[in-house]
mmCIF file of C-alpha atoms and ligand atoms in Angstrom:
data_model
loop_
_atom_site.group_PDB
_atom_site.id
_atom_site.type_symbol
_atom_site.label_atom_id
_atom_site.label_comp_id
_atom_site.label_asym_id
_atom_site.label_seq_id
_atom_site.Cartn_x
_atom_site.Cartn_y
_atom_site.Cartn_z
ATOM 1 C CA MET A 1 -0.073 0.101 -0.031
ATOM 2 C CA LEU A 2 1.492 3.379 -1.214
ATOM 3 C CA LYS A 3 1.080 6.187 1.841
ATOM 4 C CA ALA A 4 0.666 9.850 0.209
ATOM 5 C CA GLY A 5 1.131 13.002 1.472
ATOM 6 C CA ILE A 6 -0.579 16.201 0.400
ATOM 7 C CA LEU A 7 0.541 19.554 0.700
ATOM 8 C CA GLY A 8 -1.912 21.930 0.877
ATOM 9 C CA CYS A 9 -5.472 21.237 1.408
ATOM 10 C CA GLY A 10 -7.889 23.636 -0.547
ATOM 11 C CA SER A 11 -10.465 22.555 -3.265
ATOM 12 C CA ILE A 12 -7.819 20.413 -5.585
ATOM 13 C CA CYS A 13 -7.273 18.445 -2.262
ATOM 14 C CA GLN A 14 -10.411 18.112 -1.092
ATOM 15 C CA LYS A 15 -12.320 17.710 -4.553
ATOM 16 C CA ARG A 16 -9.810 15.428 -6.010
ATOM 17 C CA HIS A 17 -6.850 14.280 -4.699
ATOM 18 C CA ALA A 18 -7.681 13.257 -1.018
ATOM 19 C CA LYS A 19 -10.699 11.438 -2.149
ATOM 20 C CA GLU A 20 -9.438 9.885 -5.562
ATOM 21 C CA ILE A 21 -6.370 8.381 -2.902
ATOM 22 C CA PHE A 22 -9.103 7.867 -0.550
ATOM 23 C CA ALA A 23 -10.935 5.346 -3.711
ATOM 24 C CA ASN A 24 -7.677 4.074 -4.813
ATOM 25 C CA GLU A 25 -7.226 0.601 -3.176
ATOM 26 C CA ASN A 26 -3.438 0.530 -3.835
ATOM 27 C CA CYS A 27 -3.003 4.245 -1.896
ATOM 28 C CA GLU A 28 -3.772 5.286 1.748
ATOM 29 C CA LEU A 29 -3.837 9.356 2.895
ATOM 30 C CA TYR A 30 -0.755 9.183 5.768
ATOM 31 C CA GLY A 31 -0.359 13.161 5.915
ATOM 32 C CA VAL A 32 -1.775 16.210 5.410
ATOM 33 C CA TYR A 33 -0.496 19.883 5.855
ATOM 34 C CA ASP A 34 -1.923 23.162 5.138
ATOM 35 C CA PRO A 35 -1.102 26.544 6.721
ATOM 36 C CA VAL A 36 -4.718 26.743 7.851
ATOM 37 C CA THR A 37 -5.041 24.163 10.389
ATOM 38 C CA GLU A 38 -8.594 23.426 10.119
ATOM 39 C CA ARG A 39 -8.314 23.018 6.338
ATOM 40 C CA ALA A 40 -5.837 19.710 7.436
ATOM 41 C CA GLU A 41 -8.088 18.420 10.150
ATOM 42 C CA LEU A 42 -11.107 18.261 7.616
ATOM 43 C CA VAL A 43 -9.367 16.329 5.093
ATOM 44 C CA ALA A 44 -7.522 13.882 7.629
ATOM 45 C CA LYS A 45 -10.868 13.607 9.385
ATOM 46 C CA THR A 46 -12.717 12.657 6.215
ATOM 47 C CA TYR A 47 -10.368 10.840 4.243
ATOM 48 C CA GLY A 48 -7.519 9.931 7.082
ATOM 49 C CA GLY A 49 -4.279 10.522 7.530
ATOM 50 C CA LYS A 50 -1.618 12.659 10.285
ATOM 51 C CA ILE A 51 -1.661 16.272 10.492
ATOM 52 C CA TYR A 52 2.142 17.815 10.262
ATOM 53 C CA ASP A 53 2.680 21.395 11.919
ATOM 54 C CA SER A 54 4.759 22.297 8.768
ATOM 55 C CA ALA A 55 5.434 21.695 5.052
ATOM 56 C CA GLU A 56 9.563 20.494 5.951
ATOM 57 C CA SER A 57 7.861 18.030 8.737
ATOM 58 C CA LEU A 58 5.686 16.013 6.226
ATOM 59 C CA LEU A 59 8.334 16.157 3.365
ATOM 60 C CA ASP A 60 10.718 14.346 5.461
ATOM 61 C CA GLU A 61 8.237 11.914 6.485
ATOM 62 C CA LYS A 62 10.377 8.479 6.307
ATOM 63 C CA GLU A 63 6.892 6.288 5.747
ATOM 64 C CA LEU A 64 5.837 8.150 2.410
ATOM 65 C CA ASP A 65 6.187 7.213 -0.904
ATOM 66 C CA ILE A 66 4.232 10.026 -2.825
ATOM 67 C CA ILE A 67 3.778 13.830 -2.002
ATOM 68 C CA VAL A 68 1.417 15.489 -3.942
ATOM 69 C CA VAL A 69 2.170 19.191 -3.954
ATOM 70 C CA ALA A 70 -1.300 21.220 -4.148
ATOM 71 C CA THR A 71 -0.372 24.560 -2.804
ATOM 72 C CA PRO A 72 -0.436 27.891 -4.297
ATOM 73 C CA ASN A 73 1.748 27.886 -7.546
ATOM 74 C CA LYS A 74 4.715 29.406 -5.735
ATOM 75 C CA TYR A 75 5.501 26.629 -3.767
ATOM 76 C CA HIS A 76 5.576 23.936 -6.244
ATOM 77 C CA ALA A 77 9.239 23.916 -7.421
ATOM 78 C CA GLN A 78 10.859 24.046 -3.885
ATOM 79 C CA TYR A 79 8.277 21.540 -2.563
ATOM 80 C CA SER A 80 8.633 19.100 -5.752
ATOM 81 C CA ILE A 81 12.272 19.439 -5.524
ATOM 82 C CA LYS A 82 12.516 18.877 -1.814
ATOM 83 C CA ALA A 83 10.344 16.003 -1.942
ATOM 84 C CA MET A 84 12.343 14.221 -5.199
ATOM 85 C CA GLU A 85 15.683 14.674 -2.740
ATOM 86 C CA ASN A 86 14.244 12.539 -0.160
ATOM 87 C CA GLY A 87 13.568 9.989 -2.143
ATOM 88 C CA LYS A 88 9.493 10.754 -2.712
ATOM 89 C CA HIS A 89 7.295 10.459 -6.076
ATOM 90 C CA VAL A 90 5.828 13.655 -6.805
ATOM 91 C CA LEU A 91 2.261 14.588 -8.150
ATOM 92 C CA CYS A 92 2.405 18.679 -8.323
ATOM 93 C CA GLU A 93 -0.186 20.493 -10.100
ATOM 94 C CA LYS A 94 -0.058 22.518 -12.393
ATOM 95 C CA PRO A 95 1.298 25.417 -13.590
ATOM 96 C CA MET A 96 4.497 23.026 -12.775
ATOM 97 C CA ALA A 97 6.513 26.208 -11.981
ATOM 98 C CA GLY A 98 6.372 30.100 -11.944
ATOM 99 C CA ASN A 99 9.289 29.778 -14.320
ATOM 100 C CA LEU A 100 11.101 27.378 -16.569
ATOM 101 C CA LYS A 101 14.135 27.373 -14.720
ATOM 102 C CA ASP A 102 12.234 25.943 -12.141
ATOM 103 C CA ALA A 103 10.252 23.555 -14.040
ATOM 104 C CA LYS A 104 13.923 22.632 -15.437
ATOM 105 C CA ALA A 105 15.190 22.069 -12.227
ATOM 106 C CA MET A 106 12.158 19.824 -10.801
ATOM 107 C CA ILE A 107 12.650 18.081 -14.139
ATOM 108 C CA GLU A 108 16.230 17.105 -12.646
ATOM 109 C CA ALA A 109 15.642 16.052 -9.594
ATOM 110 C CA ALA A 110 13.229 13.453 -11.045
ATOM 111 C CA GLU A 111 15.921 12.447 -13.208
ATOM 112 C CA LYS A 112 18.966 12.449 -10.545
ATOM 113 C CA SER A 113 16.276 10.874 -7.725
ATOM 114 C CA GLY A 114 14.778 8.331 -9.599
ATOM 115 C CA VAL A 115 11.346 8.912 -8.839
ATOM 116 C CA LYS A 116 7.706 9.685 -10.605
ATOM 117 C CA PHE A 117 7.244 12.744 -11.142
ATOM 118 C CA MET A 118 3.521 13.678 -12.628
ATOM 119 C CA ILE A 119 1.905 16.971 -13.440
ATOM 120 C CA GLY A 120 -1.520 17.567 -12.632
ATOM 121 C CA GLN A 121 -2.227 18.436 -16.384
ATOM 122 C CA ASN A 122 -5.348 16.340 -16.373
ATOM 123 C CA GLN A 123 -7.636 17.866 -19.784
ATOM 124 C CA ARG A 124 -5.944 14.776 -21.402
ATOM 125 C CA LEU A 125 -7.169 12.138 -19.364
ATOM 126 C CA VAL A 126 -10.582 13.361 -20.060
ATOM 127 C CA PRO A 127 -12.234 10.220 -22.706
ATOM 128 C CA ALA A 128 -13.826 13.186 -25.056
ATOM 129 C CA HIS A 129 -9.770 13.926 -25.395
ATOM 130 C CA ILE A 130 -8.444 11.121 -25.914
ATOM 131 C CA GLN A 131 -10.997 10.161 -28.543
ATOM 132 C CA ALA A 132 -10.103 14.057 -30.229
ATOM 133 C CA MET A 133 -6.375 12.689 -30.510
ATOM 134 C CA GLU A 134 -6.974 9.257 -31.844
ATOM 135 C CA ILE A 135 -9.471 11.044 -34.707
ATOM 136 C CA VAL A 136 -6.336 13.331 -35.091
ATOM 137 C CA LYS A 137 -4.071 10.730 -35.730
ATOM 138 C CA SER A 138 -6.764 8.530 -37.537
ATOM 139 C CA GLY A 139 -6.073 11.225 -40.489
ATOM 140 C CA LYS A 140 -10.210 11.493 -40.542
ATOM 141 C CA LEU A 141 -9.908 15.289 -40.723
ATOM 142 C CA GLY A 142 -8.082 14.894 -43.273
ATOM 143 C CA LYS A 143 -4.667 17.449 -42.726
ATOM 144 C CA ILE A 144 -4.712 19.551 -39.800
ATOM 145 C CA LEU A 145 -5.123 23.263 -40.779
ATOM 146 C CA THR A 146 -6.592 25.112 -37.462
ATOM 147 C CA PHE A 147 -8.218 25.071 -33.958
ATOM 148 C CA ALA A 148 -10.021 27.446 -31.534
ATOM 149 C CA THR A 149 -9.199 26.170 -28.067
ATOM 150 C CA THR A 150 -11.036 27.883 -24.882
ATOM 151 C CA PHE A 151 -11.465 27.580 -21.591
ATOM 152 C CA GLY A 152 -13.418 30.143 -19.876
ATOM 153 C CA HIS A 153 -15.581 30.121 -15.941
ATOM 154 C CA ARG A 154 -16.817 32.735 -13.482
ATOM 155 C CA GLY A 155 -13.488 33.119 -11.885
ATOM 156 C CA ALA A 156 -10.855 31.305 -9.621
ATOM 157 C CA GLU A 157 -12.584 33.270 -6.617
ATOM 158 C CA GLY A 158 -15.627 30.257 -6.775
ATOM 159 C CA TRP A 159 -13.384 28.052 -6.575
ATOM 160 C CA SER A 160 -10.623 28.625 -4.358
ATOM 161 C CA ILE A 161 -11.080 27.568 -0.479
ATOM 162 C CA GLU A 162 -10.166 30.900 0.016
ATOM 163 C CA GLY A 163 -12.968 32.475 -1.750
ATOM 164 C CA LYS A 164 -14.087 35.970 -2.813
ATOM 165 C CA SER A 165 -11.061 38.459 -3.499
ATOM 166 C CA SER A 166 -9.054 37.484 -0.917
ATOM 167 C CA THR A 167 -7.642 34.136 -2.720
ATOM 168 C CA TRP A 168 -4.098 33.538 -3.872
ATOM 169 C CA PHE A 169 -5.109 33.289 -7.286
ATOM 170 C CA PHE A 170 -5.268 37.255 -7.651
ATOM 171 C CA ASN A 171 -1.907 37.756 -5.787
ATOM 172 C CA LYS A 172 0.518 37.541 -8.246
ATOM 173 C CA GLU A 173 3.620 36.932 -5.516
ATOM 174 C CA GLU A 174 1.615 33.277 -5.116
ATOM 175 C CA ALA A 175 0.153 32.756 -8.012
ATOM 176 C CA ILE A 176 2.945 34.335 -10.423
ATOM 177 C CA PHE A 177 0.210 33.977 -13.713
ATOM 178 C CA GLY A 178 -3.743 34.463 -13.903
ATOM 179 C CA ALA A 179 -6.204 32.796 -16.227
ATOM 180 C CA MET A 180 -3.184 32.140 -18.395
ATOM 181 C CA GLY A 181 -1.152 30.707 -16.051
ATOM 182 C CA ASP A 182 -4.286 28.908 -14.687
ATOM 183 C CA ILE A 183 -6.153 27.377 -17.239
ATOM 184 C CA GLY A 184 -4.498 28.733 -20.484
ATOM 185 C CA VAL A 185 -1.858 25.786 -19.513
ATOM 186 C CA HIS A 186 -4.615 23.097 -19.361
ATOM 187 C CA LYS A 187 -5.505 24.191 -22.671
ATOM 188 C CA ALA A 188 -1.467 24.494 -24.127
ATOM 189 C CA ASP A 189 -1.317 20.759 -22.528
ATOM 190 C CA LEU A 190 -4.478 19.407 -24.330
ATOM 191 C CA VAL A 191 -3.934 20.920 -27.611
ATOM 192 C CA ARG A 192 0.108 20.081 -28.047
ATOM 193 C CA TYR A 193 -1.794 16.483 -26.808
ATOM 194 C CA ILE A 194 -4.494 16.386 -29.291
ATOM 195 C CA LEU A 195 -2.371 17.428 -32.441
ATOM 196 C CA GLY A 196 0.712 15.533 -31.455
ATOM 197 C CA GLU A 197 3.274 18.417 -32.220
ATOM 198 C CA GLU A 198 5.086 21.763 -30.135
ATOM 199 C CA PHE A 199 4.293 24.919 -30.480
ATOM 200 C CA VAL A 200 6.688 27.300 -32.048
ATOM 201 C CA GLU A 201 5.326 30.422 -32.148
ATOM 202 C CA ALA A 202 3.388 32.739 -29.597
ATOM 203 C CA ALA A 203 1.586 36.045 -29.845
ATOM 204 C CA SER A 204 -0.786 37.113 -26.816
ATOM 205 C CA ILE A 205 -3.434 39.949 -25.263
ATOM 206 C CA ILE A 206 -3.316 39.550 -21.904
ATOM 207 C CA ALA A 207 -6.028 42.057 -20.160
ATOM 208 C CA THR A 208 -7.624 42.146 -16.918
ATOM 209 C CA ARG A 209 -11.116 43.380 -17.317
ATOM 210 C CA ASP A 210 -13.340 42.774 -14.604
ATOM 211 C CA LYS A 211 -12.020 41.219 -11.191
ATOM 212 C CA LYS A 212 -11.386 43.017 -8.124
ATOM 213 C CA TYR A 213 -9.689 43.377 -5.143
ATOM 214 C CA GLU A 214 -12.265 44.692 -2.095
ATOM 215 C CA SER A 215 -10.391 47.615 -2.167
ATOM 216 C CA GLY A 216 -11.915 48.112 -5.981
ATOM 217 C CA GLU A 217 -8.403 48.211 -7.271
ATOM 218 C CA TYR A 218 -8.104 45.587 -10.003
ATOM 219 C CA ILE A 219 -6.241 42.297 -9.508
ATOM 220 C CA ASP A 220 -2.726 42.404 -10.194
ATOM 221 C CA VAL A 221 -3.005 39.072 -12.354
ATOM 222 C CA ASP A 222 -4.710 38.719 -15.777
ATOM 223 C CA ASP A 223 -8.499 37.617 -15.826
ATOM 224 C CA ASN A 224 -8.887 37.126 -19.578
ATOM 225 C CA ALA A 225 -6.260 36.199 -22.299
ATOM 226 C CA VAL A 226 -6.461 35.439 -26.414
ATOM 227 C CA CYS A 227 -3.202 33.964 -27.774
ATOM 228 C CA ILE A 228 -2.300 32.889 -31.393
ATOM 229 C CA LEU A 229 -0.195 29.878 -31.996
ATOM 230 C CA LYS A 230 1.704 28.163 -34.481
ATOM 231 C CA THR A 231 2.511 24.422 -34.178
ATOM 232 C CA GLU A 232 5.775 23.419 -36.384
ATOM 233 C CA SER A 233 4.001 21.904 -38.861
ATOM 234 C CA GLY A 234 2.126 25.150 -39.062
ATOM 235 C CA VAL A 235 -1.581 24.612 -37.973
ATOM 236 C CA VAL A 236 -2.513 27.928 -36.685
ATOM 237 C CA GLY A 237 -5.073 28.795 -33.789
ATOM 238 C CA THR A 238 -6.279 30.616 -31.475
ATOM 239 C CA LEU A 239 -6.545 29.937 -27.431
ATOM 240 C CA ALA A 240 -8.959 32.066 -25.168
ATOM 241 C CA VAL A 241 -9.125 32.148 -21.620
ATOM 242 C CA SER A 242 -11.259 33.633 -19.118
ATOM 243 C CA TRP A 243 -12.298 33.721 -15.016
ATOM 244 C CA THR A 244 -15.026 35.675 -16.074
ATOM 245 C CA TYR A 245 -17.285 34.039 -18.163
ATOM 246 C CA TYR A 246 -20.247 34.758 -15.928
ATOM 247 C CA GLY A 247 -22.672 33.358 -18.462
ATOM 248 C CA GLY A 248 -21.532 29.746 -18.435
ATOM 249 C CA GLU A 249 -18.589 27.556 -18.478
ATOM 250 C CA ASP A 250 -16.698 27.509 -22.019
ATOM 251 C CA ASN A 251 -14.442 24.201 -22.430
ATOM 252 C CA SER A 252 -14.393 23.956 -25.964
ATOM 253 C CA THR A 253 -12.106 22.620 -28.684
ATOM 254 C CA VAL A 254 -12.184 22.522 -32.099
ATOM 255 C CA ILE A 255 -10.009 21.528 -34.174
ATOM 256 C CA ARG A 256 -10.681 22.044 -38.214
ATOM 257 C CA GLY A 257 -8.909 19.710 -41.337
ATOM 258 C CA THR A 258 -9.424 19.191 -44.945
ATOM 259 C CA LYS A 259 -11.875 17.424 -44.668
ATOM 260 C CA GLY A 260 -14.083 18.636 -41.830
ATOM 261 C CA ALA A 261 -14.376 20.375 -38.676
ATOM 262 C CA MET A 262 -14.218 18.041 -35.028
ATOM 263 C CA LYS A 263 -15.792 19.836 -32.505
ATOM 264 C CA VAL A 264 -14.929 18.920 -28.871
ATOM 265 C CA PHE A 265 -17.859 19.851 -26.202
ATOM 266 C CA VAL A 266 -18.699 22.456 -28.157
ATOM 267 C CA ASP A 267 -23.035 21.201 -28.140
ATOM 268 C CA SER A 268 -23.657 19.998 -24.492
ATOM 269 C CA LYS A 269 -25.541 17.056 -26.231
ATOM 270 C CA ASN A 270 -22.455 16.187 -28.474
ATOM 271 C CA PRO A 271 -19.606 15.846 -26.500
ATOM 272 C CA ILE A 272 -17.477 15.110 -30.320
ATOM 273 C CA LEU A 273 -19.576 16.285 -33.459
ATOM 274 C CA ILE A 274 -17.934 15.838 -37.187
ATOM 275 C CA GLU A 275 -19.386 18.074 -39.651
ATOM 276 C CA TYR A 276 -17.655 17.045 -42.701
ATOM 277 C CA ALA A 277 -16.388 18.712 -46.198
ATOM 278 C CA ASP A 278 -19.648 17.155 -47.510
ATOM 279 C CA ASN A 279 -22.096 18.451 -45.311
ATOM 280 C CA THR A 280 -22.533 15.049 -43.416
ATOM 281 C CA VAL A 281 -22.206 14.937 -39.762
ATOM 282 C CA GLU A 282 -21.410 12.107 -37.179
ATOM 283 C CA LYS A 283 -21.809 12.186 -33.766
ATOM 284 C CA ILE A 284 -19.568 10.049 -31.183
ATOM 285 C CA GLU A 285 -20.450 9.309 -27.722
ATOM 286 C CA ALA A 286 -17.653 10.409 -25.755
ATOM 287 C CA GLY A 287 -19.170 11.352 -21.791
ATOM 288 C CA GLU A 288 -19.392 14.441 -20.072
ATOM 289 C CA ILE A 289 -16.386 17.171 -18.854
ATOM 290 C CA GLN A 290 -15.775 18.004 -15.256
ATOM 291 C CA THR A 291 -17.021 21.526 -14.209
ATOM 292 C CA ASN A 292 -15.948 23.094 -11.037
ATOM 293 C CA GLU A 293 -19.705 22.569 -10.017
ATOM 294 C CA LYS A 294 -19.527 18.935 -11.538
ATOM 295 C CA GLN A 295 -16.508 17.199 -10.271
ATOM 296 C CA THR A 296 -15.819 13.262 -11.111
ATOM 297 C CA ASP A 297 -12.838 11.539 -10.831
ATOM 298 C CA SER A 298 -10.191 13.099 -12.793
ATOM 299 C CA GLY A 299 -7.594 9.486 -13.161
ATOM 300 C CA VAL A 300 -4.882 11.252 -11.755
ATOM 301 C CA ILE A 301 -4.368 9.643 -8.705
ATOM 302 C CA ALA A 302 -5.542 6.191 -10.218
ATOM 303 C CA LEU A 303 -2.503 7.137 -13.134
ATOM 304 C CA PHE A 304 0.095 7.926 -10.953
ATOM 305 C CA VAL A 305 -0.254 5.297 -8.807
ATOM 306 C CA GLU A 306 -0.092 2.265 -11.699
ATOM 307 C CA ASN A 307 2.691 4.222 -13.128
ATOM 308 C CA ILE A 308 4.738 3.541 -9.657
ATOM 309 C CA LEU A 309 3.578 -0.287 -9.097
ATOM 310 C CA LYS A 310 4.195 -0.953 -12.849
ATOM 311 C CA ASP A 311 7.228 1.135 -13.113
ATOM 312 C CA THR A 312 6.038 2.423 -16.134
ATOM 313 C CA PRO A 313 6.701 6.233 -17.862
ATOM 314 C CA VAL A 314 4.891 8.426 -17.012
ATOM 315 C CA LYS A 315 2.261 9.906 -18.954
ATOM 316 C CA ILE A 316 2.070 13.319 -17.759
ATOM 317 C CA SER A 317 5.545 13.666 -17.253
ATOM 318 C CA GLY A 318 7.597 17.039 -16.237
ATOM 319 C CA TYR A 319 8.447 17.564 -19.857
ATOM 320 C CA GLU A 320 5.011 17.244 -20.824
ATOM 321 C CA GLY A 321 4.578 20.187 -18.133
ATOM 322 C CA TYR A 322 7.605 22.138 -18.666
ATOM 323 C CA LYS A 323 6.514 22.368 -22.687
ATOM 324 C CA ALA A 324 2.766 23.722 -21.628
ATOM 325 C CA LEU A 325 4.563 25.987 -19.198
ATOM 326 C CA GLU A 326 6.644 27.153 -22.219
ATOM 327 C CA VAL A 327 3.393 28.480 -23.876
ATOM 328 C CA ILE A 328 2.145 30.299 -21.346
ATOM 329 C CA VAL A 329 5.807 31.545 -20.694
ATOM 330 C CA LYS A 330 5.891 32.508 -24.133
ATOM 331 C CA CYS A 331 2.586 33.825 -24.410
ATOM 332 C CA VAL A 332 3.067 36.464 -21.301
ATOM 333 C CA GLU A 333 6.313 37.472 -23.187
ATOM 334 C CA SER A 334 4.344 38.143 -26.420
ATOM 335 C CA ALA A 335 1.518 40.471 -24.343
ATOM 336 C CA VAL A 336 4.778 42.387 -22.661
ATOM 337 C CA THR A 337 6.733 43.375 -25.061
ATOM 338 C CA GLY A 338 3.912 43.259 -28.049
ATOM 339 C CA LYS A 339 6.109 40.822 -30.029
ATOM 340 C CA THR A 340 5.263 37.592 -31.656
ATOM 341 C CA MET A 341 7.482 34.698 -29.976
ATOM 342 C CA LYS A 342 9.555 32.238 -31.232
ATOM 343 C CA PHE A 343 10.421 29.282 -28.998
HETATM 344 N N1 NAD B 1 -5.841 20.433 -12.252
HETATM 345 C C1 NAD B 1 -6.458 21.083 -12.026
HETATM 346 O O1 NAD B 1 -7.550 21.337 -12.945
HETATM 347 C C2 NAD B 1 -6.596 22.731 -10.797
HETATM 348 C C3 NAD B 1 -7.669 22.594 -10.628
HETATM 349 C C4 NAD B 1 -7.808 23.557 -9.403
HETATM 350 C C5 NAD B 1 -6.240 23.975 -9.083
HETATM 351 N N2 NAD B 1 -5.775 23.289 -9.268
HETATM 352 C C6 NAD B 1 -4.165 23.586 -8.946
HETATM 353 O O2 NAD B 1 -3.856 23.252 -7.604
HETATM 354 C C7 NAD B 1 -3.438 24.007 -6.538
HETATM 355 C C8 NAD B 1 -4.074 24.766 -5.706
HETATM 356 O O3 NAD B 1 -4.784 25.061 -6.086
HETATM 357 P P1 NAD B 1 -6.515 24.710 -4.810
HETATM 358 O O4 NAD B 1 -7.964 24.841 -6.143
HETATM 359 O O5 NAD B 1 -6.801 23.482 -4.332
HETATM 360 O O6 NAD B 1 -6.179 26.260 -4.339
HETATM 361 P P2 NAD B 1 -6.987 26.806 -2.768
HETATM 362 O O7 NAD B 1 -7.336 28.405 -2.787
HETATM 363 O O8 NAD B 1 -8.700 26.018 -3.018
HETATM 364 O O9 NAD B 1 -6.406 25.956 -2.002
HETATM 365 C C9 NAD B 1 -4.844 26.101 -1.480
HETATM 366 C C10 NAD B 1 -4.501 25.829 -0.237
HETATM 367 O O10 NAD B 1 -3.051 25.949 0.066
HETATM 368 C C11 NAD B 1 -2.882 26.327 1.256
HETATM 369 N N3 NAD B 1 -1.562 26.507 0.875
HETATM 370 C C12 NAD B 1 -0.881 28.253 1.167
HETATM 371 N N4 NAD B 1 0.204 28.095 1.223
HETATM 372 C C13 NAD B 1 0.787 26.772 1.680
HETATM 373 C C14 NAD B 1 1.856 26.186 1.885
HETATM 374 N N5 NAD B 1 3.266 27.190 1.719
HETATM 375 N N6 NAD B 1 2.229 24.852 2.255
HETATM 376 C C15 NAD B 1 1.052 24.415 1.940
HETATM 377 N N7 NAD B 1 -0.089 24.932 1.775
HETATM 378 C C16 NAD B 1 -0.289 25.568 1.224
HETATM 379 C C17 NAD B 1 -3.642 27.144 1.531
HETATM 380 O O11 NAD B 1 -3.672 27.339 2.867
HETATM 381 C C18 NAD B 1 -5.266 26.606 0.863
HETATM 382 O O12 NAD B 1 -5.734 25.387 1.823
HETATM 383 C C19 NAD B 1 -2.869 25.356 -7.721
HETATM 384 O O13 NAD B 1 -1.651 25.250 -8.001
HETATM 385 C C20 NAD B 1 -3.849 25.077 -8.570
HETATM 386 O O14 NAD B 1 -3.389 25.914 -9.716
HETATM 387 C C21 NAD B 1 -5.594 22.451 -10.484
#
């Protein structure tokens, strides 16, 4: 039985990681830490495990096989590296780090210690997204020309356990990025996964349109971003993210090729819809996607536990995290400089 410890007992811990560890027959929750003790107490009471009084004491616990880093983004790199140096397998939430240098150091720490290292970019585990990747690979859509991917909801303050405008998601020091890093990184990873190729160019406009602190001032990270991306084979497309979609969530991806368009999570009744160039339509059963309100098993813990027990390569590795983060970093650089960035 693998023993897992979780750093950070907020929403992602409570809604997914602790729950999914509890449900996994090969893993148990051994320990938790959160600076807000009541959150650690709630998780330990519900799913088991001891409460630690500091991150360091949990990271140094000899009994632990796995550390899940589910803290604000600022701490991802330092906690993950320390855990890997201590010989623990690490599941780190996205975005894996606040910059590419730290992300590289995390990958190196995993290689040096020989542990498994996974990033919580779970969109590629959604069954419809796996099917979308297979459809592109099959050639059904012809040569892929363009894409449009979107992730928008009503804002991180509605999700974070800290709620309202006091959430760390709105504090640049702890979050490093705004909506772009929070949800854009999911879509950067997803499109790389579906198309099976890397991005090589990015241009972006990033804005803070609506979110404010209680003082009435705008938050110091972006709440909206629109990016134009190009892949190595020349596919061009847009990636739009928003924390201000008050009229309903949008988690859609459209891939267009010479033979037709595949619409994923565009039509609520048909998870995948292919509209062919000859005007025929194919509807593919593929299951729903999680929304902030509607949580289902993400598959992240089950996959990580399996990778560890079977000693198989990690599917959402540090490298995958790095390549998704690179897109975000280049988009931020483009927004700041007003230039198109090459990778
Ligand atoms: N994969 C996904 O779909 C997904 C979804 C949501 C959040 N996330 C990521 O998960 C991470 C946590 O987000 P969340 O939604 O749970 O936020 P949250 O605000 O709900 O919870 C964060 C928790 O971390 C605690 N914390 C703060 N500093 C800490 C420290 N130094 N050590 C340990 N704990 C600390 C806070 O007290 C809080 O309880 C973030 O990196 C976020 O981007 C991923």
